[in-house]
Every structure is written in C-alpha cells, then in structure tokens.
Tab-separated table of N, CA, C and O in Angstrom:
chain	number	residue	atom	x	y	z
A	133	MET	N	6.124	22.753	4.372
A	133	MET	CA	7.306	23.570	4.437
A	133	MET	C	8.149	23.250	5.663
A	133	MET	O	9.026	24.016	6.022
A	134	SER	N	7.906	22.119	6.273
A	134	SER	CA	8.668	21.771	7.458
A	134	SER	C	10.142	21.548	7.144
A	134	SER	O	10.976	21.656	8.019
A	135	PHE	N	10.483	21.262	5.891
A	135	PHE	CA	11.880	21.039	5.536
A	135	PHE	C	12.717	22.303	5.670
A	135	PHE	O	13.920	22.248	5.815
A	136	LEU	N	12.075	23.480	5.649
A	136	LEU	CA	12.798	24.732	5.814
A	136	LEU	C	13.286	24.918	7.251
A	136	LEU	O	14.245	25.632	7.493
A	137	PHE	N	12.631	24.253	8.179
A	137	PHE	CA	12.957	24.431	9.579
A	137	PHE	C	13.637	23.189	10.167
A	137	PHE	O	13.549	22.925	11.349
A	138	GLY	N	14.304	22.424	9.312
A	138	GLY	CA	15.088	21.289	9.783
A	138	GLY	C	14.355	19.962	9.808
A	138	GLY	O	14.965	18.948	10.075
A	139	GLY	N	13.062	19.942	9.540
A	139	GLY	CA	12.324	18.684	9.538
A	139	GLY	C	12.412	17.989	8.192
A	139	GLY	O	12.826	18.562	7.196
A	140	GLN	N	12.046	16.729	8.154
A	140	GLN	CA	12.006	15.979	6.907
A	140	GLN	C	10.785	16.419	6.098
A	140	GLN	O	9.708	16.632	6.654
A	141	PRO	N	10.939	16.572	4.776
A	141	PRO	CA	9.767	16.895	3.971
A	141	PRO	C	8.797	15.719	3.974
A	141	PRO	O	9.201	14.565	4.027
A	142	LYS	N	7.519	16.019	3.959
A	142	LYS	CA	6.486	14.986	3.960
A	142	LYS	C	6.448	14.318	2.598
A	142	LYS	O	6.503	14.977	1.564
A	143	MET	N	6.334	12.992	2.604
A	143	MET	CA	6.240	12.245	1.348
A	143	MET	C	4.772	12.026	1.017
A	143	MET	O	3.972	11.694	1.891
A	144	SER	N	4.434	12.203	-0.242
A	144	SER	CA	3.068	11.932	-0.666
A	144	SER	C	2.882	10.422	-0.781
A	144	SER	O	3.842	9.653	-0.735
A	145	SER	N	1.652	9.987	-0.941
A	145	SER	CA	1.374	8.559	-1.082
A	145	SER	C	2.073	7.986	-2.298
A	145	SER	O	2.607	6.874	-2.253
A	146	ALA	N	2.084	8.731	-3.396
A	146	ALA	CA	2.753	8.258	-4.606
A	146	ALA	C	4.254	8.109	-4.370
A	146	ALA	O	4.865	7.133	-4.830
A	147	ASP	N	4.853	9.047	-3.635
A	147	ASP	CA	6.278	8.947	-3.317
A	147	ASP	C	6.565	7.735	-2.439
A	147	ASP	O	7.566	7.044	-2.619
A	148	LYS	N	5.687	7.487	-1.474
A	148	LYS	CA	5.858	6.332	-0.599
A	148	LYS	C	5.757	5.035	-1.395
A	148	LYS	O	6.546	4.104	-1.175
A	149	ILE	N	4.804	4.973	-2.309
A	149	ILE	CA	4.641	3.777	-3.144
A	149	ILE	C	5.870	3.581	-4.028
A	149	ILE	O	6.389	2.474	-4.153
A	150	ASN	N	6.351	4.660	-4.638
A	150	ASN	CA	7.548	4.575	-5.478
A	150	ASN	C	8.760	4.122	-4.660
A	150	ASN	O	9.553	3.303	-5.128
A	151	ALA	N	8.904	4.642	-3.456
A	151	ALA	CA	10.024	4.250	-2.599
A	151	ALA	C	9.924	2.771	-2.227
A	151	ALA	O	10.928	2.049	-2.235
A	152	ALA	N	8.717	2.313	-1.916
A	152	ALA	CA	8.521	0.902	-1.568
A	152	ALA	C	8.805	0.000	-2.764
A	152	ALA	O	9.444	-1.051	-2.632
A	153	GLU	N	8.344	0.408	-3.950
A	153	GLU	CA	8.602	-0.379	-5.156
A	153	GLU	C	10.092	-0.445	-5.457
A	153	GLU	O	10.618	-1.496	-5.824
A	154	THR	N	10.781	0.667	-5.286
A	154	THR	CA	12.226	0.701	-5.516
A	154	THR	C	12.948	-0.214	-4.537
A	154	THR	O	13.851	-0.959	-4.920
A	155	GLU	N	12.524	-0.183	-3.276
A	155	GLU	CA	13.165	-1.038	-2.283
A	155	GLU	C	12.917	-2.517	-2.589
A	155	GLU	O	13.827	-3.343	-2.479
A	156	ILE	N	11.712	-2.856	-3.022
A	156	ILE	CA	11.401	-4.247	-3.389
A	156	ILE	C	12.261	-4.685	-4.567
A	156	ILE	O	12.794	-5.797	-4.584
A	157	GLU	N	12.417	-3.813	-5.561
A	157	GLU	CA	13.266	-4.135	-6.710
A	157	GLU	C	14.713	-4.350	-6.277
A	157	GLU	O	15.379	-5.277	-6.749
A	158	MET	N	15.208	-3.506	-5.374
A	158	MET	CA	16.586	-3.638	-4.901
A	158	MET	C	16.774	-4.935	-4.126
A	158	MET	O	17.781	-5.632	-4.293
A	159	ILE	N	15.823	-5.278	-3.283
A	159	ILE	CA	15.910	-6.513	-2.501
A	159	ILE	C	15.823	-7.722	-3.427
A	159	ILE	O	16.591	-8.680	-3.279
A	160	SER	N	14.923	-7.672	-4.400
A	160	SER	CA	14.799	-8.777	-5.360
A	160	SER	C	16.077	-8.944	-6.166
A	160	SER	O	16.540	-10.068	-6.390
A	161	ASP	N	16.663	-7.834	-6.586
A	161	ASP	CA	17.909	-7.884	-7.341
A	161	ASP	C	19.024	-8.480	-6.489
A	161	ASP	O	19.779	-9.341	-6.953
A	162	MET	N	19.124	-8.054	-5.242
A	162	MET	CA	20.151	-8.603	-4.356
A	162	MET	C	19.944	-10.095	-4.155
A	162	MET	O	20.899	-10.878	-4.200
A	163	PHE	N	18.709	-10.505	-3.944
A	163	PHE	CA	18.411	-11.925	-3.752
A	163	PHE	C	18.809	-12.725	-4.983
A	163	PHE	O	19.449	-13.781	-4.875
A	164	ASN	N	18.442	-12.229	-6.166
A	164	ASN	CA	18.769	-12.943	-7.402
A	164	ASN	C	20.276	-13.042	-7.609
A	164	ASN	O	20.786	-14.096	-8.027
A	165	ARG	N	21.002	-11.956	-7.315
A	165	ARG	CA	22.465	-11.994	-7.433
A	165	ARG	C	23.069	-12.950	-6.412
A	165	ARG	O	24.013	-13.685	-6.713
A	166	LEU	N	22.524	-12.964	-5.193
A	166	LEU	CA	22.989	-13.867	-4.153
A	166	LEU	C	22.790	-15.317	-4.586
A	166	LEU	O	23.716	-16.130	-4.492
A	167	VAL	N	21.610	-15.657	-5.071
A	167	VAL	CA	21.325	-17.029	-5.504
A	167	VAL	C	22.250	-17.428	-6.646
A	167	VAL	O	22.850	-18.509	-6.621
A	168	GLN	N	22.377	-16.557	-7.630
A	168	GLN	CA	23.209	-16.867	-8.788
A	168	GLN	C	24.670	-17.050	-8.375
A	168	GLN	O	25.322	-18.027	-8.760
A	169	SER	N	25.194	-16.129	-7.607
A	169	SER	CA	26.601	-16.164	-7.216
A	169	SER	C	26.912	-17.360	-6.322
A	169	SER	O	27.877	-18.093	-6.559
A	170	CYS	N	26.118	-17.562	-5.280
A	170	CYS	CA	26.394	-18.639	-4.332
A	170	CYS	C	26.134	-20.014	-4.948
A	170	CYS	O	26.853	-20.967	-4.647
A	171	THR	N	25.140	-20.120	-5.813
A	171	THR	CA	24.885	-21.391	-6.491
A	171	THR	C	26.049	-21.741	-7.399
A	171	THR	O	26.526	-22.877	-7.413
A	172	LYS	N	26.524	-20.758	-8.155
A	172	LYS	CA	27.653	-20.981	-9.060
A	172	LYS	C	28.901	-21.390	-8.280
A	172	LYS	O	29.662	-22.247	-8.724
A	173	LYS	N	29.099	-20.778	-7.129
A	173	LYS	CA	30.298	-21.036	-6.336
A	173	LYS	C	30.226	-22.368	-5.590
A	173	LYS	O	31.235	-23.064	-5.477
A	174	CYS	N	29.060	-22.729	-5.078
A	174	CYS	CA	28.968	-23.824	-4.113
A	174	CYS	C	28.370	-25.131	-4.630
A	174	CYS	O	28.573	-26.177	-4.018
A	175	ILE	N	27.609	-25.073	-5.695
A	175	ILE	CA	26.922	-26.281	-6.154
A	175	ILE	C	27.450	-26.672	-7.523
A	175	ILE	O	27.331	-25.891	-8.479
A	176	PRO	N	28.030	-27.874	-7.629
A	176	PRO	CA	28.549	-28.307	-8.929
A	176	PRO	C	27.419	-28.508	-9.931
A	176	PRO	O	26.284	-28.808	-9.562
A	177	THR	N	27.742	-28.334	-11.204
A	177	THR	CA	26.707	-28.456	-12.247
A	177	THR	C	26.323	-29.900	-12.516
A	177	THR	O	25.252	-30.150	-13.056
A	178	ASP	N	27.161	-30.844	-12.149
A	178	ASP	CA	26.807	-32.254	-12.331
A	178	ASP	C	26.209	-32.786	-11.021
A	178	ASP	O	26.901	-33.216	-10.121
A	179	TYR	N	24.891	-32.695	-10.925
A	179	TYR	CA	24.198	-33.106	-9.706
A	179	TYR	C	24.348	-34.605	-9.509
A	179	TYR	O	24.074	-35.396	-10.401
A	180	ARG	N	24.776	-34.987	-8.314
A	180	ARG	CA	24.951	-36.397	-8.000
A	180	ARG	C	23.793	-36.935	-7.162
A	180	ARG	O	23.485	-38.111	-7.205
A	181	GLU	N	23.176	-36.060	-6.396
A	181	GLU	CA	22.067	-36.474	-5.542
A	181	GLU	C	21.089	-35.312	-5.418
A	181	GLU	O	21.414	-34.166	-5.708
A	182	SER	N	19.888	-35.621	-4.976
A	182	SER	CA	18.836	-34.594	-4.955
A	182	SER	C	18.997	-33.598	-3.811
A	182	SER	O	18.581	-32.454	-3.926
A	183	ASP	N	19.585	-34.019	-2.712
A	183	ASP	CA	19.769	-33.139	-1.554
A	183	ASP	C	21.173	-32.548	-1.547
A	183	ASP	O	22.099	-33.116	-2.119
A	184	LEU	N	21.309	-31.415	-0.882
A	184	LEU	CA	22.636	-30.820	-0.708
A	184	LEU	C	23.448	-31.674	0.257
A	184	LEU	O	22.921	-32.164	1.261
A	185	ASN	N	24.737	-31.836	-0.046
A	185	ASN	CA	25.581	-32.532	0.924
A	185	ASN	C	26.084	-31.507	1.935
A	185	ASN	O	25.843	-30.310	1.809
A	186	LYS	N	26.809	-31.977	2.950
A	186	LYS	CA	27.237	-31.095	4.030
A	186	LYS	C	28.160	-29.982	3.523
A	186	LYS	O	28.020	-28.821	3.915
A	187	GLY	N	29.088	-30.310	2.645
A	187	GLY	CA	30.005	-29.310	2.117
A	187	GLY	C	29.288	-28.207	1.351
A	187	GLY	O	29.616	-27.024	1.479
A	188	GLU	N	28.307	-28.602	0.535
A	188	GLU	CA	27.531	-27.613	-0.218
A	188	GLU	C	26.723	-26.722	0.713
A	188	GLU	O	26.648	-25.509	0.518
A	189	SER	N	26.142	-27.326	1.733
A	189	SER	CA	25.348	-26.554	2.694
A	189	SER	C	26.200	-25.541	3.445
A	189	SER	O	25.810	-24.382	3.618
A	190	VAL	N	27.370	-25.981	3.895
A	190	VAL	CA	28.275	-25.083	4.625
A	190	VAL	C	28.738	-23.955	3.703
A	190	VAL	O	28.774	-22.783	4.092
A	191	CYS	N	29.082	-24.296	2.457
A	191	CYS	CA	29.524	-23.292	1.488
A	191	CYS	C	28.430	-22.255	1.250
A	191	CYS	O	28.689	-21.049	1.263
A	192	LEU	N	27.192	-22.721	1.041
A	192	LEU	CA	26.077	-21.794	0.818
A	192	LEU	C	25.846	-20.904	2.030
A	192	LEU	O	25.614	-19.700	1.894
A	193	ASP	N	25.921	-21.492	3.222
A	193	ASP	CA	25.714	-20.723	4.444
A	193	ASP	C	26.763	-19.617	4.575
A	193	ASP	O	26.431	-18.467	4.865
A	194	ARG	N	28.010	-19.948	4.333
A	194	ARG	CA	29.088	-18.949	4.425
A	194	ARG	C	28.951	-17.888	3.339
A	194	ARG	O	29.180	-16.705	3.585
A	195	CYS	N	28.611	-18.316	2.130
A	195	CYS	CA	28.470	-17.381	1.011
A	195	CYS	C	27.366	-16.361	1.300
A	195	CYS	O	27.560	-15.155	1.129
A	196	VAL	N	26.219	-16.845	1.752
A	196	VAL	CA	25.099	-15.954	2.069
A	196	VAL	C	25.469	-15.022	3.217
A	196	VAL	O	25.190	-13.818	3.168
A	197	SER	N	26.134	-15.559	4.221
A	197	SER	CA	26.552	-14.736	5.360
A	197	SER	C	27.485	-13.613	4.914
A	197	SER	O	27.324	-12.459	5.330
A	198	LYS	N	28.445	-13.932	4.050
A	198	LYS	CA	29.374	-12.912	3.554
A	198	LYS	C	28.649	-11.856	2.731
A	198	LYS	O	28.948	-10.662	2.833
A	199	MET	N	27.695	-12.289	1.914
A	199	MET	CA	26.935	-11.332	1.109
A	199	MET	C	26.179	-10.361	2.006
A	199	MET	O	26.147	-9.157	1.733
A	200	PHE	N	25.564	-10.867	3.081
A	200	PHE	CA	24.827	-9.991	3.989
A	200	PHE	C	25.773	-9.046	4.735
A	200	PHE	O	25.444	-7.881	4.940
A	201	GLU	N	26.938	-9.547	5.142
A	201	GLU	CA	27.907	-8.688	5.818
A	201	GLU	C	28.333	-7.537	4.909
A	201	GLU	O	28.405	-6.386	5.340
A	202	VAL	N	28.622	-7.859	3.664
A	202	VAL	CA	29.029	-6.830	2.705
A	202	VAL	C	27.897	-5.845	2.487
A	202	VAL	O	28.107	-4.626	2.441
A	203	ASN	N	26.671	-6.345	2.372
A	203	ASN	CA	25.518	-5.470	2.169
A	203	ASN	C	25.356	-4.492	3.330
A	203	ASN	O	25.107	-3.305	3.124
A	204	VAL	N	25.526	-4.980	4.542
A	204	VAL	CA	25.395	-4.116	5.719
A	204	VAL	C	26.489	-3.047	5.710
A	204	VAL	O	26.227	-1.865	5.948
A	205	LYS	N	27.735	-3.457	5.407
A	205	LYS	CA	28.840	-2.496	5.383
A	205	LYS	C	28.640	-1.437	4.305
A	205	LYS	O	28.871	-0.249	4.532
A	206	VAL	N	28.193	-1.857	3.124
A	206	VAL	CA	27.947	-0.905	2.040
A	206	VAL	C	26.809	0.038	2.419
A	206	VAL	O	26.891	1.251	2.208
A	207	SER	N	25.749	-0.503	3.008
A	207	SER	CA	24.619	0.329	3.426
A	207	SER	C	25.042	1.360	4.463
A	207	SER	O	24.644	2.524	4.387
A	208	GLU	N	25.852	0.926	5.433
A	208	GLU	CA	26.324	1.864	6.449
A	208	GLU	C	27.178	2.957	5.824
A	208	GLU	O	27.050	4.136	6.177
A	209	LYS	N	28.048	2.594	4.888
A	209	LYS	CA	28.909	3.575	4.238
A	209	LYS	C	28.062	4.548	3.415
A	209	LYS	O	28.310	5.754	3.427
A	210	MET	N	27.052	4.040	2.719
A	210	MET	CA	26.177	4.908	1.931
A	210	MET	C	25.428	5.881	2.834
A	210	MET	O	25.243	7.046	2.484
A	211	GLN	N	25.010	5.407	3.999
A	211	GLN	CA	24.314	6.290	4.927
A	211	GLN	C	25.248	7.355	5.477
A	211	GLN	O	24.841	8.503	5.657
A	212	GLU	N	26.515	6.989	5.735
A	212	GLU	CA	27.490	7.978	6.187
A	212	GLU	C	27.695	9.052	5.130
A	212	GLU	O	27.700	10.243	5.431
A	213	VAL	N	27.868	8.604	3.887
A	213	VAL	CA	28.115	9.544	2.786
A	213	VAL	C	26.887	10.422	2.556
A	213	VAL	O	27.009	11.633	2.404
A	214	SER	N	25.710	9.825	2.553
A	214	SER	CA	24.503	10.625	2.318
A	214	SER	C	24.226	11.542	3.508
A	214	SER	O	23.724	12.636	3.337
A	215	GLY	N	24.601	11.112	4.698
A	215	GLY	CA	24.442	11.971	5.874
A	215	GLY	C	25.371	13.154	5.810
A	215	GLY	O	24.996	14.272	6.129
A	216	ALA	N	26.604	12.929	5.380
A	216	ALA	CA	27.559	14.022	5.240
A	216	ALA	C	27.126	14.956	4.121
A	216	ALA	O	27.234	16.171	4.235
A	217	GLY	N	26.602	14.382	3.035
A	217	GLY	CA	26.103	15.198	1.929
A	217	GLY	C	24.864	15.972	2.326
A	217	GLY	O	24.677	17.116	1.921
A	218	GLY	N	24.026	15.360	3.177
A	218	GLY	CA	22.822	16.040	3.635
A	218	GLY	C	23.153	17.220	4.520
A	218	GLY	O	22.494	18.245	4.496
A	219	ALA	N	24.231	17.095	5.295
A	219	ALA	CA	24.637	18.204	6.155
A	219	ALA	C	25.214	19.353	5.336
A	219	ALA	O	25.196	20.487	5.746
A	220	LYS	N	25.726	19.020	4.139
A	220	LYS	CA	26.305	20.047	3.277
A	220	LYS	C	25.309	20.548	2.232
A	220	LYS	O	25.682	21.235	1.314
A	221	GLY	N	24.078	20.099	2.326
A	221	GLY	CA	23.066	20.578	1.394
A	221	GLY	C	22.700	19.573	0.327
A	221	GLY	O	21.875	19.836	-0.515
A	222	GLY	N	23.311	18.373	0.344
A	222	GLY	CA	22.988	17.347	-0.629
A	222	GLY	C	21.729	16.599	-0.248
A	222	GLY	O	21.128	16.847	0.784
A	223	ALA	N	21.343	15.676	-1.092
A	223	ALA	CA	20.150	14.900	-0.824
A	223	ALA	C	20.462	13.790	0.164
A	223	ALA	O	21.475	13.116	0.059
A	224	GLY	N	19.600	13.566	1.124
A	224	GLY	CA	19.762	12.484	2.076
A	224	GLY	C	19.039	11.254	1.580
A	224	GLY	O	18.399	11.259	0.551
A	225	GLY	N	19.143	10.174	2.318
A	225	GLY	CA	18.454	8.948	1.941
A	225	GLY	C	19.440	7.874	1.584
A	225	GLY	O	20.483	7.749	2.204
A	226	ALA	N	19.108	7.086	0.567
A	226	ALA	CA	19.959	6.003	0.074
A	226	ALA	C	20.344	5.048	1.186
A	226	ALA	O	21.488	4.718	1.370
A	227	GLY	N	19.366	4.582	1.925
A	227	GLY	CA	19.639	3.672	3.027
A	227	GLY	C	19.962	2.280	2.563
A	227	GLY	O	20.335	2.054	1.428
A	228	GLY	N	19.817	1.327	3.450
A	228	GLY	CA	20.142	-0.054	3.147
A	228	GLY	C	19.060	-0.741	2.361
A	228	GLY	O	18.143	-0.122	1.833
A	229	MET	N	19.178	-2.039	2.290
A	229	MET	CA	18.219	-2.820	1.535
A	229	MET	C	17.244	-3.526	2.457
A	229	MET	O	16.654	-4.513	2.080
A	230	GLY	N	17.088	-3.055	3.643
A	230	GLY	CA	16.130	-3.652	4.537
A	230	GLY	C	16.699	-4.807	5.348
A	230	GLY	O	15.969	-5.525	5.992
A	231	PHE	N	18.009	-5.029	5.315
A	231	PHE	CA	18.623	-6.114	6.050
A	231	PHE	C	19.509	-5.533	7.134
A	231	PHE	O	20.687	-5.364	6.935
A	232	GLY	N	18.957	-5.205	8.253
A	232	GLY	CA	19.743	-4.628	9.340
A	232	GLY	C	20.225	-5.688	10.301
A	232	GLY	O	19.795	-5.753	11.429
A	233	MET	N	21.110	-6.570	9.851
A	233	MET	CA	21.587	-7.663	10.697
A	233	MET	C	22.634	-7.157	11.637
A	233	MET	O	23.523	-6.505	11.384
C-alpha cells in the first residue's frame, strides 16, 4: 500500500518479467525497423562488392545516428507526458527503449 503515500507500487516477479519481455520486444522491433530502413536507404540492391564502400558506411552511420536521436527525443517527450499525466492521476511509466545516449 505504499502507493497511497506517494511511493511507487511494488512490482511482482511476474510484472517484472512482463515488463522486461515488453522492453526486449520494443528494442528488437526498433532494431529491425532501423536495419530495414537504413539498409533500404543506404545500400543499393545491386551489390557490386562484398564490403561496404565509404559512402555506404557514412550513410549507415548517419542513418543510425538519426534514428537514435529521434528515439531519445520521443522517449523524453513520452516521459514528460506520462509524468504530467501521473501528476494528474494518470498512469506513469512508458519510458524509453533503453537507449539513453
């Protein structure tokens, strides 16, 4: 009953496992979308050589960097919104995807 006095409610082991599984799914989904999007954008479908050339490498590096920047900004905004909702009686949580760059 600590949540009645301003503390966070205690999570059971099952809740912790569910939260961890959800976070893993979210991170996996983000990774898969990142790979798909950046590969489509930066690597031509007609492979000319087995290694990435400099242009492809730079493109992939920038694409991944932008994806992480956007993820951080969205996570921060979600935390602001959930924090404001939590102060008004809404549910808190909905943090980032584990990438606090």
